Amino acid sequence: MEYEPVIGLEVHVQLRTRSKMFCGCAADYQTAGPNTRVCPVCMAMPGVLPVINRRAVEFTIMAGLALNCSISETTKFDRKNYGYPDLMKGYQISQFDLPIAYDGYMDLAPSETVPGGHRVGITRIHLEEDVARLTHVGTGRGGYSLMDINRAGVPLMETVSEPDIRSAEQAEAYILELQSTMRYLGISTANMEEGSFRCDANVSIRPKGSDELRTRVEVKNMNRVRAVVRAIEYEIDRQTRMAEAGERLEQETRGWDDDNGVTLSQRSKEEANDYRYFPEPDLPPLYIDRALVEEIRASIPELAGSRRVRFETEYGLSSYDAKLLTARRETADYFESVVLSRDHSGDAIRAFAKEAANWINGELARLHNSSNGLDSDLADTRVKPAQLATLVELFQTRAISNNAAKQVLADMFVTGRDPEDVVDEKKLRKVDDSESLLPVIDAVIDENPKAVDDYLSGKETAIRFLLGQVMKATRGAADANTASQMIAERLETVRKA
Ligand code: ADP
Ligand code: MG
Ligand code: ZN
């Protein structure tokens, strides 16, 4: 019997609002000292009243529209009851039967790992609040837990997918696309390591071709995209082996153990919480005005997928370059500002864009990543788009060599100077007129009698050494073709002399 995996993902993202979900405390819980972003509401004092954060609702509507959802006209909040020390109220304010957004989908673009592309249904997107952070110190009798309430009440938006995902690779593509969308919309940092993007995976298997939904397990505790992929692969494998051995799968929650590469049982169905949802009596229902929905729809920027396609067709970029450039909105914006700072069109814009893409994805990315870390964006680089455009032109018109262009960019990256100024100061403009090259070549020939002898006795490769010396003397500014031709001519006159 052949089996196929059935996967549905639940993703929580923290929203980038200034204040928390139901109180006025600042939501910057990560940089603030422990328990400095707290008030009676998020500390769960009795008798306090929550107030809905408008921004968080707008962000959720925006996410819903970006994921092709319908937006509820009437929505409300509910209490989800459970007991755990990170939840001081004894319930979490969430949304049960009337989420803000529902019935959408995400199209995964065709790729090597997702051939032909794939559509994943979005069941719902709703709003809730994050819980306090517990740090466990030691175990047993001497053990204790520290509690930081800063995170309690930070807006959390949950996106639930339909069980439409059929492989770990599709799950990965879905997560990356969702991450990119949240970042393009500017509504979340969507960073798994920081905990602003968390993903639980529901996994089951069924006979290939069947459309039934069988018993599933929910896997938690993955804090990198790679971990989600490995956990799903592990579960598919484990469940398939169980099915082949005739064992019955139990519905349960399992945790991913990254060190050992396995999932471990955490809670069975019998131990599962009964959340006893009921409407939050302290908050009024929300009626979402259609005019607001349209206003938000109009503010949605072009997302990574369509931007990538446009970069390929409009600027003739390779899909590789287009993918790199659109991975982050800031990089894509930067690239486009570079290109649009010149009024090229047709073939010229394509040639210019291709060269600009090379410099942004290559040398600029290298400089940027090594000084700012991999996960930062280009938005705040000292090299202004128009300045990079000038550098690209200097290189494109062969006014400076590749090596010189790299030196110039390294300087611009630190100082923010104009490329022409750096080129002039460092005398990097390519020298290809014989008048300026001749004295340099003569000096090199004078200073390297051994290489000259080698050449004259038939070792033609010696010319490469001499060329290297000329390049060194001109700090890379000499035009290599012109210079090597001139060296050869010069050596012939030496031979005749
Ligand atoms: P819960 O509220 O208990 O987490 P839901 O019914 O809301 O359960 O489903 C949560 C997630 O599980 C959704 O992403 C859904 O697509 C997925 N899911 C539901 N049934 C299955 C199944 N049989 N196999 C895999 N995933 C499933
Ligand atoms: Mg769940
Ligand atoms: Zn508060």
Short mmCIF file of C-alpha atoms and ligand atoms in Angstrom, two decimals:
data_model
loop_
_atom_site.label_atom_id
_atom_site.label_comp_id
_atom_site.label_asym_id
_atom_site.label_seq_id
_atom_site.Cartn_x
_atom_site.Cartn_y
_atom_site.Cartn_z
CA MET A 1 0.00 0.00 0.00
CA GLU A 2 1.28 3.45 -0.87
CA TYR A 3 0.61 6.30 1.56
CA GLU A 4 0.49 10.06 1.13
CA PRO A 5 1.08 12.68 3.82
CA VAL A 6 -1.64 15.12 4.84
CA ILE A 7 -0.33 18.25 6.54
CA GLY A 8 -1.98 21.37 7.95
CA LEU A 9 0.01 24.19 9.54
CA GLU A 10 -0.91 26.55 12.34
CA VAL A 11 1.31 29.64 12.35
CA HIS A 12 1.40 32.29 15.07
CA VAL A 13 3.04 35.62 14.35
CA GLN A 14 3.54 38.49 16.75
CA LEU A 15 2.25 41.72 15.25
CA ARG A 16 4.45 44.80 15.09
CA THR A 17 2.10 47.15 16.85
CA ARG A 18 3.38 49.81 19.19
CA SER A 19 1.19 48.76 22.10
CA LYS A 20 -0.16 45.44 23.31
CA MET A 21 -3.38 43.74 22.22
CA PHE A 22 -5.67 44.83 25.06
CA CYS A 23 -3.76 47.47 27.05
CA GLY A 24 -1.53 50.49 26.47
CA CYS A 25 1.77 48.82 27.44
CA ALA A 26 4.55 49.00 24.84
CA ALA A 27 4.89 45.76 22.87
CA ASP A 28 8.70 45.92 22.62
CA TYR A 29 9.00 43.14 25.18
CA GLN A 30 12.27 41.73 23.88
CA THR A 31 14.51 44.74 24.36
CA ALA A 32 12.93 45.91 27.61
CA GLY A 33 14.09 44.61 31.00
CA PRO A 34 11.94 41.85 32.58
CA ASN A 35 8.54 42.99 33.87
CA THR A 36 8.95 46.61 32.78
CA ARG A 37 6.14 46.51 30.21
CA VAL A 38 3.28 45.65 32.48
CA CYS A 39 0.03 47.13 33.83
CA PRO A 40 -2.97 45.82 35.75
CA VAL A 41 -4.59 44.58 32.51
CA CYS A 42 -1.73 42.41 31.24
CA MET A 43 -0.89 41.36 34.81
CA ALA A 44 -4.44 39.97 35.06
CA MET A 45 -5.59 41.98 38.06
CA PRO A 46 -9.25 41.45 38.89
CA GLY A 47 -11.72 44.08 37.79
CA VAL A 48 -9.72 45.52 34.89
CA LEU A 49 -11.13 45.93 31.39
CA PRO A 50 -9.39 45.15 28.10
CA VAL A 51 -9.54 47.48 25.07
CA ILE A 52 -9.08 46.20 21.50
CA ASN A 53 -5.96 47.40 19.63
CA ARG A 54 -7.24 48.86 16.36
CA ARG A 55 -3.89 48.50 14.60
CA ALA A 56 -3.79 44.77 15.32
CA VAL A 57 -7.24 44.35 13.78
CA GLU A 58 -6.16 46.34 10.71
CA PHE A 59 -3.01 44.25 10.36
CA THR A 60 -5.07 41.07 10.50
CA ILE A 61 -7.46 42.37 7.85
CA MET A 62 -4.40 43.19 5.72
CA ALA A 63 -2.98 39.68 6.14
CA GLY A 64 -6.39 38.23 5.30
CA LEU A 65 -6.63 40.23 2.08
CA ALA A 66 -3.06 39.33 1.09
CA LEU A 67 -4.00 35.66 1.55
CA ASN A 68 -7.19 35.95 -0.52
CA CYS A 69 -9.53 35.62 2.47
CA SER A 70 -13.01 36.95 3.07
CA ILE A 71 -13.16 39.48 5.88
CA SER A 72 -15.90 38.99 8.45
CA GLU A 73 -18.47 41.73 8.76
CA THR A 74 -19.06 40.75 12.35
CA THR A 75 -16.30 39.37 14.50
CA LYS A 76 -15.83 38.89 18.22
CA PHE A 77 -13.41 37.72 20.86
CA ASP A 78 -13.78 34.63 23.03
CA ARG A 79 -12.21 33.24 26.16
CA LYS A 80 -10.16 30.09 25.74
CA ASN A 81 -9.86 28.55 29.21
CA TYR A 82 -6.87 26.61 30.40
CA GLY A 83 -4.61 26.52 33.40
CA TYR A 84 -0.92 27.13 33.07
CA PRO A 85 1.26 29.60 35.02
CA ASP A 86 2.13 31.63 31.90
CA LEU A 87 -1.52 32.59 31.59
CA MET A 88 -2.36 34.50 34.73
CA LYS A 89 -6.03 35.18 33.90
CA GLY A 90 -6.70 31.45 33.54
CA TYR A 91 -7.96 32.13 30.03
CA GLN A 92 -6.55 33.58 26.84
CA ILE A 93 -8.55 36.11 24.85
CA SER A 94 -8.75 34.59 21.38
CA GLN A 95 -11.32 34.15 18.62
CA PHE A 96 -13.39 31.01 18.25
CA ASP A 97 -16.25 30.91 15.77
CA LEU A 98 -15.99 34.33 14.14
CA PRO A 99 -12.38 34.93 13.10
CA ILE A 100 -11.47 38.21 11.38
CA ALA A 101 -10.53 36.48 8.10
CA TYR A 102 -11.55 33.12 6.61
CA ASP A 103 -11.65 31.03 3.44
CA GLY A 104 -8.52 32.14 1.63
CA TYR A 105 -5.63 30.47 -0.12
CA MET A 106 -1.95 30.78 -0.87
CA ASP A 107 -0.45 29.78 -4.21
CA LEU A 108 3.01 28.24 -3.96
CA ALA A 109 5.04 29.14 -7.04
CA PRO A 110 6.44 26.27 -9.11
CA SER A 111 9.99 25.46 -8.00
CA GLU A 112 12.43 22.58 -7.89
CA THR A 113 10.90 21.28 -4.66
CA VAL A 114 7.31 22.12 -5.59
CA PRO A 115 7.07 21.18 -9.27
CA GLY A 116 4.02 22.67 -10.94
CA GLY A 117 3.25 24.82 -7.89
CA HIS A 118 0.49 24.08 -5.36
CA ARG A 119 -2.49 25.84 -3.80
CA VAL A 120 -2.95 25.69 -0.02
CA GLY A 121 -6.29 26.71 1.45
CA ILE A 122 -6.33 29.13 4.38
CA THR A 123 -9.03 28.16 6.85
CA ARG A 124 -8.91 31.23 9.03
CA ILE A 125 -6.82 34.05 10.46
CA HIS A 126 -7.65 35.25 13.94
CA LEU A 127 -6.27 37.46 16.69
CA GLU A 128 -5.29 36.53 20.22
CA GLU A 129 -2.83 37.54 22.91
CA ASP A 130 0.59 36.12 23.73
CA VAL A 131 1.35 34.71 27.17
CA ALA A 132 4.06 35.47 29.75
CA ARG A 133 7.50 33.95 29.37
CA LEU A 134 8.68 31.35 31.83
CA THR A 135 12.31 30.46 32.35
CA HIS A 136 12.89 27.26 34.27
CA VAL A 137 15.97 27.20 36.45
CA GLY A 138 17.15 23.83 37.75
CA THR A 139 14.92 20.82 38.36
CA GLY A 140 13.47 18.94 41.30
CA ARG A 141 13.34 20.41 44.79
CA GLY A 142 15.78 23.25 44.22
CA GLY A 143 14.28 24.15 40.86
CA TYR A 144 12.22 27.26 40.29
CA SER A 145 10.77 29.30 37.44
CA LEU A 146 11.24 32.93 36.54
CA MET A 147 8.38 34.83 35.01
CA ASP A 148 8.54 37.76 32.58
CA ILE A 149 5.14 39.31 31.99
CA ASN A 150 6.39 41.68 29.27
CA ARG A 151 5.29 39.25 26.56
CA ALA A 152 1.82 38.71 28.04
CA GLY A 153 -0.72 40.54 25.91
CA VAL A 154 1.49 41.08 22.86
CA PRO A 155 -0.78 40.71 19.79
CA LEU A 156 -0.59 37.27 18.20
CA MET A 157 -2.15 36.52 14.84
CA GLU A 158 -2.82 32.87 14.03
CA THR A 159 -3.11 31.61 10.45
CA VAL A 160 -4.58 28.11 10.11
CA SER A 161 -4.16 26.25 6.84
CA GLU A 162 -6.40 23.58 5.38
CA PRO A 163 -4.87 20.08 5.44
CA ASP A 164 -3.80 20.66 1.82
CA ILE A 165 -0.05 20.29 2.17
CA ARG A 166 1.33 17.04 0.74
CA SER A 167 5.06 17.09 1.51
CA ALA A 168 7.66 18.58 3.85
CA GLU A 169 8.93 20.61 0.88
CA GLN A 170 5.51 22.16 0.31
CA ALA A 171 5.34 22.95 4.03
CA GLU A 172 8.70 24.70 3.76
CA ALA A 173 7.59 26.72 0.73
CA TYR A 174 4.37 27.68 2.53
CA ILE A 175 6.25 28.88 5.61
CA LEU A 176 8.77 30.89 3.59
CA GLU A 177 6.02 32.50 1.54
CA LEU A 178 4.00 33.33 4.65
CA GLN A 179 7.10 34.80 6.29
CA SER A 180 7.84 36.89 3.22
CA THR A 181 4.24 38.11 3.04
CA MET A 182 4.18 39.19 6.71
CA ARG A 183 7.43 41.08 6.20
CA TYR A 184 6.35 42.72 2.95
CA LEU A 185 3.18 43.87 4.65
CA GLY A 186 5.33 45.23 7.47
CA ILE A 187 3.07 43.64 10.08
CA SER A 188 5.58 41.28 11.73
CA THR A 189 9.29 40.64 11.90
CA ALA A 190 8.27 37.00 11.32
CA ASN A 191 11.48 35.64 12.76
CA MET A 192 11.42 32.03 13.97
CA GLU A 193 14.58 32.24 16.07
CA GLU A 194 13.26 35.31 17.91
CA GLY A 195 9.89 33.65 18.42
CA SER A 196 7.90 36.23 16.43
CA PHE A 197 6.92 33.44 13.99
CA ARG A 198 5.98 30.02 15.39
CA CYS A 199 4.73 27.03 13.51
CA ASP A 200 2.90 23.89 14.67
CA ALA A 201 2.48 21.06 12.18
CA ASN A 202 -0.46 18.67 12.02
CA VAL A 203 0.54 15.49 10.24
CA SER A 204 -1.32 12.34 9.20
CA ILE A 205 -1.04 9.83 6.38
CA ARG A 206 -3.63 8.07 4.28
CA PRO A 207 -3.70 5.62 1.37
CA LYS A 208 -2.67 7.48 -1.77
CA GLY A 209 -5.69 8.56 -3.78
CA SER A 210 -8.09 8.53 -0.82
CA ASP A 211 -9.59 11.81 0.35
CA GLU A 212 -10.39 10.88 3.93
CA LEU A 213 -8.79 12.65 6.88
CA ARG A 214 -7.25 10.16 9.28
CA THR A 215 -5.98 10.45 12.83
CA ARG A 216 -3.31 13.14 13.08
CA VAL A 217 -0.64 14.24 15.48
CA GLU A 218 0.24 17.84 16.19
CA VAL A 219 3.97 18.56 16.40
CA LYS A 220 5.24 21.58 18.32
CA ASN A 221 8.51 23.09 19.43
CA MET A 222 10.28 23.71 16.13
CA ASN A 223 12.24 26.95 16.10
CA ARG A 224 13.78 26.99 12.67
CA VAL A 225 12.30 26.33 9.24
CA ARG A 226 14.73 23.44 8.92
CA ALA A 227 13.35 21.93 12.14
CA VAL A 228 9.78 22.03 10.79
CA VAL A 229 10.90 20.22 7.65
CA ARG A 230 12.79 17.57 9.62
CA ALA A 231 9.95 17.08 12.11
CA ILE A 232 7.43 16.57 9.31
CA GLU A 233 9.72 14.13 7.50
CA TYR A 234 10.25 12.24 10.73
CA GLU A 235 6.50 12.03 11.43
CA ILE A 236 5.65 10.86 7.89
CA ASP A 237 8.25 8.16 8.22
CA ARG A 238 7.17 7.10 11.72
CA GLN A 239 3.49 6.99 10.82
CA THR A 240 4.15 5.08 7.60
CA ARG A 241 6.17 2.45 9.46
CA MET A 242 3.41 2.15 12.07
CA ALA A 243 0.77 1.71 9.37
CA GLU A 244 2.86 -0.93 7.64
CA ALA A 245 3.26 -2.78 10.95
CA GLY A 246 -0.51 -2.64 11.44
CA GLU A 247 -0.23 -0.36 14.48
CA ARG A 248 -2.89 2.21 15.25
CA LEU A 249 -1.93 5.87 15.43
CA GLU A 250 -3.19 7.76 18.46
CA GLN A 251 -4.22 11.39 18.26
CA GLU A 252 -1.71 13.28 20.37
CA THR A 253 0.55 16.29 20.68
CA ARG A 254 4.25 15.58 20.15
CA GLY A 255 7.31 17.77 20.69
CA TRP A 256 10.25 18.00 18.30
CA ASP A 257 13.59 17.09 19.88
CA ASP A 258 16.06 18.81 17.60
CA ASP A 259 19.21 17.29 19.13
CA ASN A 260 18.03 13.75 18.60
CA GLY A 261 15.98 14.40 15.48
CA VAL A 262 12.82 12.74 16.85
CA THR A 263 9.31 13.70 17.98
CA LEU A 264 8.28 12.68 21.50
CA SER A 265 4.79 12.27 22.93
CA GLN A 266 3.70 15.20 25.10
CA ARG A 267 -0.02 14.84 25.56
CA SER A 268 -2.57 12.27 24.44
CA LYS A 269 -6.12 13.00 23.32
CA GLU A 270 -7.44 11.99 26.78
CA GLU A 271 -5.21 14.57 28.42
CA ALA A 272 -6.10 17.26 25.89
CA ASN A 273 -7.55 20.50 27.22
CA ASP A 274 -11.22 21.22 26.97
CA TYR A 275 -11.02 24.93 26.38
CA ARG A 276 -14.70 25.66 27.11
CA TYR A 277 -14.66 28.66 24.79
CA PHE A 278 -17.25 31.32 25.52
CA PRO A 279 -17.72 34.89 24.27
CA GLU A 280 -15.52 37.45 26.04
CA PRO A 281 -18.05 39.48 28.00
CA ASP A 282 -15.69 42.43 28.51
CA LEU A 283 -15.29 43.20 24.80
CA PRO A 284 -17.98 44.27 22.35
CA PRO A 285 -18.37 42.50 19.01
CA LEU A 286 -16.65 44.28 16.13
CA TYR A 287 -18.40 45.31 12.94
CA ILE A 288 -15.81 45.70 10.22
CA ASP A 289 -16.71 48.54 7.91
CA ARG A 290 -16.39 47.63 4.19
CA ALA A 291 -14.88 51.05 3.49
CA LEU A 292 -12.07 50.24 5.92
CA VAL A 293 -11.49 46.90 4.20
CA GLU A 294 -11.18 48.64 0.83
CA GLU A 295 -8.86 51.28 2.27
CA ILE A 296 -6.60 48.55 3.62
CA ARG A 297 -6.78 46.61 0.35
CA ALA A 298 -5.54 49.69 -1.51
CA SER A 299 -2.57 50.01 0.83
CA ILE A 300 -1.23 46.49 0.23
CA PRO A 301 2.15 46.63 -1.51
CA GLU A 302 3.15 44.40 -4.40
CA LEU A 303 4.20 41.10 -2.76
CA ALA A 304 7.31 39.03 -3.39
CA GLY A 305 5.76 36.57 -5.86
CA SER A 306 4.43 39.09 -8.37
CA ARG A 307 7.45 41.30 -7.92
CA ARG A 308 9.72 38.39 -8.79
CA VAL A 309 7.82 37.70 -12.00
CA ARG A 310 7.87 41.39 -12.90
CA PHE A 311 11.63 41.66 -12.30
CA GLU A 312 12.12 38.76 -14.70
CA THR A 313 9.91 40.13 -17.46
CA GLU A 314 10.51 43.87 -17.07
CA TYR A 315 14.24 43.81 -16.34
CA GLY A 316 15.19 40.49 -17.89
CA LEU A 317 16.67 39.16 -14.63
CA SER A 318 17.35 35.45 -14.17
CA SER A 319 14.89 33.76 -11.83
CA TYR A 320 17.80 33.23 -9.45
CA ASP A 321 18.61 36.96 -9.25
CA ALA A 322 14.93 37.92 -9.09
CA LYS A 323 14.35 35.50 -6.22
CA LEU A 324 17.30 36.82 -4.21
CA LEU A 325 16.31 40.43 -4.77
CA THR A 326 12.67 39.96 -3.81
CA ALA A 327 13.28 37.83 -0.71
CA ARG A 328 12.99 41.06 1.25
CA ARG A 329 10.97 44.10 0.38
CA GLU A 330 13.81 46.45 1.39
CA THR A 331 16.21 44.76 -1.03
CA ALA A 332 13.67 44.78 -3.83
CA ASP A 333 12.92 48.47 -3.18
CA TYR A 334 16.64 49.22 -3.16
CA PHE A 335 17.24 47.44 -6.44
CA GLU A 336 14.34 49.18 -8.08
CA SER A 337 15.50 52.60 -6.85
CA VAL A 338 18.93 51.91 -8.37
CA VAL A 339 17.43 51.00 -11.72
CA LEU A 340 14.88 53.82 -11.76
CA SER A 341 17.47 56.44 -10.81
CA ARG A 342 18.44 56.35 -14.51
CA ASP A 343 15.99 56.76 -17.33
CA HIS A 344 17.08 53.84 -19.41
CA SER A 345 14.58 51.82 -21.38
CA GLY A 346 14.47 48.71 -23.57
CA ASP A 347 17.73 46.76 -23.86
CA ALA A 348 19.66 49.43 -21.97
CA ILE A 349 17.51 49.06 -18.87
CA ARG A 350 17.93 45.28 -19.01
CA ALA A 351 21.71 45.46 -19.30
CA PHE A 352 21.85 48.05 -16.52
CA ALA A 353 19.45 46.11 -14.28
CA LYS A 354 21.39 42.89 -14.78
CA GLU A 355 24.63 44.60 -13.77
CA ALA A 356 22.96 46.33 -10.81
CA ALA A 357 21.55 42.97 -9.67
CA ASN A 358 25.05 41.46 -9.83
CA TRP A 359 26.49 44.17 -7.62
CA ILE A 360 23.62 44.14 -5.13
CA ASN A 361 23.44 40.35 -4.81
CA GLY A 362 27.20 40.00 -4.92
CA GLU A 363 29.60 42.53 -3.48
CA LEU A 364 27.11 44.78 -1.68
CA ALA A 365 25.38 41.79 -0.04
CA ARG A 366 28.76 40.42 1.01
CA LEU A 367 29.83 43.70 2.61
CA HIS A 368 26.43 44.18 4.21
CA ASN A 369 26.12 40.67 5.62
CA SER A 370 29.60 40.65 7.05
CA SER A 371 29.02 43.88 8.95
CA ASN A 372 25.30 43.68 9.79
CA GLY A 373 24.57 39.96 9.99
CA LEU A 374 22.63 37.79 7.60
CA ASP A 375 19.15 38.72 8.65
CA SER A 376 19.42 42.48 8.28
CA ASP A 377 18.14 44.44 5.34
CA LEU A 378 19.63 46.95 2.93
CA ALA A 379 17.29 49.77 3.86
CA ASP A 380 19.84 51.57 6.02
CA THR A 381 23.01 51.08 3.99
CA ARG A 382 25.21 54.16 3.51
CA VAL A 383 25.41 53.48 -0.24
CA LYS A 384 22.51 55.41 -1.69
CA PRO A 385 20.76 53.85 -4.70
CA ALA A 386 21.82 56.69 -7.05
CA GLN A 387 25.43 56.27 -5.91
CA LEU A 388 25.37 52.55 -6.64
CA ALA A 389 23.89 53.35 -10.05
CA THR A 390 26.89 55.61 -10.78
CA LEU A 391 29.30 52.90 -9.71
CA VAL A 392 27.55 50.39 -11.96
CA GLU A 393 27.88 52.83 -14.87
CA LEU A 394 31.57 53.43 -14.22
CA PHE A 395 32.07 49.69 -14.37
CA GLN A 396 29.73 49.14 -17.31
CA THR A 397 31.48 51.74 -19.45
CA ARG A 398 34.83 50.15 -18.53
CA ALA A 399 36.00 53.38 -16.92
CA ILE A 400 37.11 51.31 -13.93
CA SER A 401 38.07 47.66 -13.66
CA ASN A 402 36.15 45.04 -11.73
CA ASN A 403 38.80 45.07 -9.05
CA ALA A 404 38.73 48.85 -8.80
CA ALA A 405 34.92 48.85 -8.60
CA LYS A 406 35.11 46.50 -5.61
CA GLN A 407 37.60 48.81 -3.88
CA VAL A 408 35.35 51.79 -4.55
CA LEU A 409 32.28 50.04 -3.21
CA ALA A 410 34.11 48.95 -0.06
CA ASP A 411 35.02 52.60 0.54
CA MET A 412 31.48 53.85 -0.23
CA PHE A 413 30.07 51.23 2.12
CA VAL A 414 32.03 52.67 5.02
CA THR A 415 32.09 56.39 4.14
CA GLY A 416 28.97 56.93 2.03
CA ARG A 417 31.08 58.97 -0.44
CA ASP A 418 30.24 59.40 -4.13
CA PRO A 419 31.97 56.81 -6.34
CA GLU A 420 33.60 59.46 -8.57
CA ASP A 421 35.28 61.03 -5.55
CA VAL A 422 36.68 57.69 -4.46
CA VAL A 423 37.84 56.87 -7.99
CA ASP A 424 39.61 60.23 -8.33
CA GLU A 425 41.18 60.16 -4.92
CA LYS A 426 42.50 56.65 -5.31
CA LYS A 427 43.41 57.21 -8.98
CA LEU A 428 41.44 54.17 -10.04
CA ARG A 429 40.23 55.34 -13.40
CA LYS A 430 41.35 52.80 -15.93
CA VAL A 431 44.57 53.81 -17.65
CA ASP A 432 44.68 52.64 -21.24
CA ASP A 433 46.51 55.44 -22.96
CA SER A 434 50.06 54.53 -23.83
CA GLU A 435 51.36 57.88 -22.68
CA SER A 436 50.60 57.17 -19.03
CA LEU A 437 51.27 53.45 -19.22
CA LEU A 438 54.64 53.56 -20.95
CA PRO A 439 56.71 54.95 -18.07
CA VAL A 440 55.16 52.38 -15.70
CA ILE A 441 55.94 49.53 -18.09
CA ASP A 442 59.50 50.72 -18.62
CA ALA A 443 60.06 50.89 -14.88
CA VAL A 444 58.68 47.38 -14.39
CA ILE A 445 60.91 46.04 -17.15
CA ASP A 446 63.94 47.75 -15.59
CA GLU A 447 63.20 46.37 -12.15
CA ASN A 448 62.60 42.78 -13.22
CA PRO A 449 65.55 41.63 -15.31
CA LYS A 450 65.00 37.98 -14.38
CA ALA A 451 61.47 37.92 -15.83
CA VAL A 452 62.71 39.73 -18.93
CA ASP A 453 65.46 37.11 -19.41
CA ASP A 454 62.93 34.33 -18.92
CA TYR A 455 60.71 35.83 -21.59
CA LEU A 456 63.56 36.33 -24.02
CA SER A 457 64.69 32.72 -23.56
CA GLY A 458 61.26 31.52 -24.62
CA LYS A 459 59.25 31.45 -21.36
CA GLU A 460 56.26 33.37 -22.63
CA THR A 461 54.38 33.08 -19.33
CA ALA A 462 56.85 35.54 -17.80
CA ILE A 463 54.76 38.25 -19.41
CA ARG A 464 51.99 37.47 -16.98
CA PHE A 465 54.28 38.21 -14.07
CA LEU A 466 55.24 41.53 -15.62
CA LEU A 467 51.60 42.39 -16.21
CA GLY A 468 50.93 41.63 -12.57
CA GLN A 469 53.65 44.11 -11.60
CA VAL A 470 52.11 46.78 -13.84
CA MET A 471 48.70 46.19 -12.27
CA LYS A 472 50.25 46.45 -8.84
CA ALA A 473 52.02 49.69 -9.73
CA THR A 474 48.80 51.20 -11.04
CA ARG A 475 46.73 49.66 -8.25
CA GLY A 476 44.57 47.81 -10.73
CA ALA A 477 43.85 50.86 -12.85
CA ALA A 478 45.72 49.71 -15.95
CA ASP A 479 43.65 48.18 -18.70
CA ALA A 480 44.91 44.60 -18.79
CA ASN A 481 44.62 44.13 -22.56
CA THR A 482 46.33 47.35 -23.48
CA ALA A 483 49.05 46.82 -20.91
CA SER A 484 49.92 43.26 -21.91
CA GLN A 485 50.07 44.26 -25.56
CA MET A 486 52.38 47.11 -24.69
CA ILE A 487 54.62 44.91 -22.53
CA ALA A 488 54.96 42.44 -25.40
CA GLU A 489 55.93 45.21 -27.82
CA ARG A 490 58.40 46.64 -25.34
CA LEU A 491 60.02 43.25 -24.79
CA GLU A 492 60.44 42.80 -28.53
CA THR A 493 62.38 46.08 -28.73
CA VAL A 494 64.56 44.87 -25.85
CA ARG A 495 65.22 41.64 -27.77
CA LYS A 496 66.28 43.56 -30.86
CA ALA A 497 68.50 45.92 -28.90
P1 ADP B 1 -7.27 22.15 16.65
O1 ADP B 1 -8.09 23.35 16.97
O2 ADP B 1 -7.46 21.03 17.58
O3 ADP B 1 -5.81 22.49 16.49
P2 ADP B 1 -8.28 22.14 13.90
O4 ADP B 1 -9.39 21.32 13.39
O5 ADP B 1 -8.51 23.59 13.98
O6 ADP B 1 -7.80 21.55 15.27
O7 ADP B 1 -7.07 21.86 12.94
C1 ADP B 1 -5.83 22.38 13.15
C2 ADP B 1 -4.95 22.08 11.96
O8 ADP B 1 -4.90 20.67 11.70
C3 ADP B 1 -5.39 22.72 10.66
O9 ADP B 1 -4.25 23.30 10.06
C4 ADP B 1 -5.90 21.56 9.83
O10 ADP B 1 -5.65 21.77 8.46
C5 ADP B 1 -5.07 20.42 10.33
N1 ADP B 1 -5.70 19.10 10.19
C6 ADP B 1 -6.97 18.75 10.48
N2 ADP B 1 -7.17 17.44 10.24
C7 ADP B 1 -5.98 16.94 9.78
C8 ADP B 1 -5.53 15.64 9.38
N3 ADP B 1 -6.33 14.58 9.39
N4 ADP B 1 -4.25 15.51 8.99
C9 ADP B 1 -3.42 16.56 8.99
N5 ADP B 1 -3.78 17.80 9.36
C10 ADP B 1 -5.05 17.99 9.75
MG MG B 2 -4.11 23.34 17.20
ZN ZN B 3 -0.34 46.13 30.03
#
